[in-house]
Coordinates of C-alpha atoms in Angstrom, one line a residue:
M1 CA 128.2 222.6 92.6
I2 CA 127.0 224.8 89.7
I3 CA 123.7 225.4 91.3
K4 CA 125.4 226.3 94.6
F5 CA 127.7 228.7 92.6
L6 CA 124.7 230.4 90.9
T7 CA 122.6 230.8 94.1
V8 CA 125.1 233.3 95.4
E9 CA 124.1 236.6 93.9
R10 CA 127.6 238.0 93.6
N11 CA 128.7 234.9 91.6
A12 CA 125.9 235.5 89.1
A13 CA 127.0 239.1 88.7
V14 CA 130.6 238.0 88.2
L15 CA 129.5 235.5 85.6
L16 CA 127.4 238.1 83.8
L17 CA 130.3 240.6 83.7
V18 CA 132.8 238.0 82.6
S19 CA 130.5 236.8 79.8
A20 CA 129.9 240.3 78.6
V21 CA 133.7 241.0 78.4
L22 CA 134.4 237.7 76.7
G23 CA 131.7 238.4 74.2
L24 CA 133.1 241.8 73.4
V25 CA 136.6 240.5 73.1
A26 CA 135.6 237.5 71.0
Y27 CA 133.7 239.6 68.5
N28 CA 136.5 242.1 68.1
T29 CA 139.3 239.6 67.7
G30 CA 138.5 238.0 64.4
L31 CA 135.8 235.6 65.6
A32 CA 133.0 237.8 64.3
P33 CA 132.3 235.6 61.2
E34 CA 131.9 232.5 63.4
I35 CA 129.7 234.4 65.9
D36 CA 127.6 235.7 63.1
A37 CA 127.2 232.2 61.7
A38 CA 126.1 230.9 65.0
R39 CA 123.6 233.8 65.5
N40 CA 122.1 233.0 62.0
A41 CA 121.9 229.3 62.5
H42 CA 118.3 228.0 62.4
F43 CA 116.7 226.0 65.1
A44 CA 113.3 224.5 64.5
I45 CA 110.5 223.0 66.6
D46 CA 108.4 221.3 63.9
A47 CA 105.5 220.5 66.1
L48 CA 105.0 224.2 66.8
H49 CA 106.0 225.3 63.3
L50 CA 108.8 227.4 64.6
D51 CA 111.9 227.9 62.6
L52 CA 114.0 230.7 64.0
T53 CA 117.6 231.8 64.1
L54 CA 119.4 231.6 67.4
D55 CA 119.3 235.4 67.4
K56 CA 115.5 235.4 67.2
W57 CA 115.2 232.7 69.8
L58 CA 117.2 234.7 72.2
G59 CA 115.5 238.0 71.3
E60 CA 111.9 236.7 71.3
F61 CA 111.8 233.8 73.7
F62 CA 114.4 234.0 76.5
I63 CA 114.1 237.7 77.0
A64 CA 110.5 237.2 77.9
F65 CA 111.5 234.9 80.7
F66 CA 114.1 237.4 81.9
F67 CA 111.4 240.1 82.2
L68 CA 109.1 237.6 83.9
L69 CA 111.7 237.0 86.5
I70 CA 112.1 240.8 87.0
G71 CA 108.4 241.1 87.4
L72 CA 108.3 238.3 90.0
E73 CA 111.2 239.9 91.9
L74 CA 109.3 243.2 92.0
K75 CA 106.1 241.5 93.1
R76 CA 108.0 239.8 96.0
E77 CA 109.5 243.2 97.0
F78 CA 106.0 244.8 97.0
V79 CA 104.3 242.0 98.9
S80 CA 106.9 241.1 101.5
G81 CA 110.1 243.1 100.9
V82 CA 111.5 246.6 101.0
F83 CA 108.6 248.1 98.9
K84 CA 106.0 246.9 101.4
N85 CA 106.5 250.3 102.9
R86 CA 105.2 252.6 100.1
K87 CA 107.5 255.5 101.2
A88 CA 110.5 253.3 100.2
I89 CA 109.5 253.3 96.6
A90 CA 110.2 257.0 95.7
I91 CA 114.0 256.8 95.4
P92 CA 114.2 253.5 93.5
A93 CA 111.4 254.6 91.2
L94 CA 113.3 257.9 90.4
A95 CA 116.5 255.9 89.9
A96 CA 114.8 253.5 87.6
T97 CA 113.2 256.2 85.6
F98 CA 116.4 258.2 85.1
G99 CA 118.4 255.0 84.7
A100 CA 116.3 254.3 81.7
I101 CA 116.0 257.8 80.2
V102 CA 119.6 259.1 80.7
P103 CA 121.4 256.2 78.8
A104 CA 118.9 256.5 76.0
L105 CA 119.5 260.3 75.8
V106 CA 123.3 259.9 75.9
Y107 CA 123.2 257.3 73.2
F108 CA 120.9 259.5 71.1
A109 CA 123.1 262.6 71.6
L110 CA 126.3 260.7 70.7
T111 CA 124.8 259.1 67.5
S112 CA 122.5 261.8 66.3
G113 CA 123.2 262.5 62.6
I114 CA 125.4 259.4 62.1
T115 CA 124.2 257.0 59.4
L116 CA 125.4 253.4 58.6
E117 CA 124.5 251.8 55.4
G118 CA 121.9 254.5 54.8
Q119 CA 120.2 254.0 58.2
S120 CA 120.4 256.3 61.2
V121 CA 122.5 254.9 64.0
S122 CA 120.4 256.8 66.6
E123 CA 117.6 254.3 66.0
G124 CA 119.3 252.0 68.5
W125 CA 118.5 254.2 71.5
A126 CA 116.5 251.5 73.2
I127 CA 119.5 249.2 73.5
P128 CA 121.3 251.0 76.4
M129 CA 117.8 251.6 78.0
A130 CA 116.9 247.9 78.0
T131 CA 120.2 246.3 78.9
D132 CA 121.1 248.3 82.0
V133 CA 118.5 246.4 84.1
T134 CA 120.4 243.2 83.5
F135 CA 123.6 244.5 85.1
A136 CA 121.7 246.4 87.8
L137 CA 119.8 243.3 88.8
A138 CA 122.9 241.2 88.9
I139 CA 125.0 243.6 90.8
F140 CA 122.5 244.7 93.4

């Protein structure tokens, strides 16, 4: 039943959006210490000499698989999908380029000159640039 639910692309998009909203609500309603404790919990694979926090596991390991899936999806489109016709690439390529650059520029413009604990907040410009593909892939 769960596999059937997840194979429908709209259901995956709904699950992603609900998860994002629940995460934002949970973190801003007093559960922040528990969430931070979970993020900083260590998980080890002794045979591989890996001892990482949950935050690092998600950031270093699972994100690589996510981008592998994006690459496979793009390859499928180039080989047998919409992008087989090379003329069909122009508009999506422009949309992807501006979809990455514009959020980064907006973030940088809004946070330029703001510091938090002595560090410039504008250093996080890559976050809106990297996360938009997740929602775009789920919705479309």
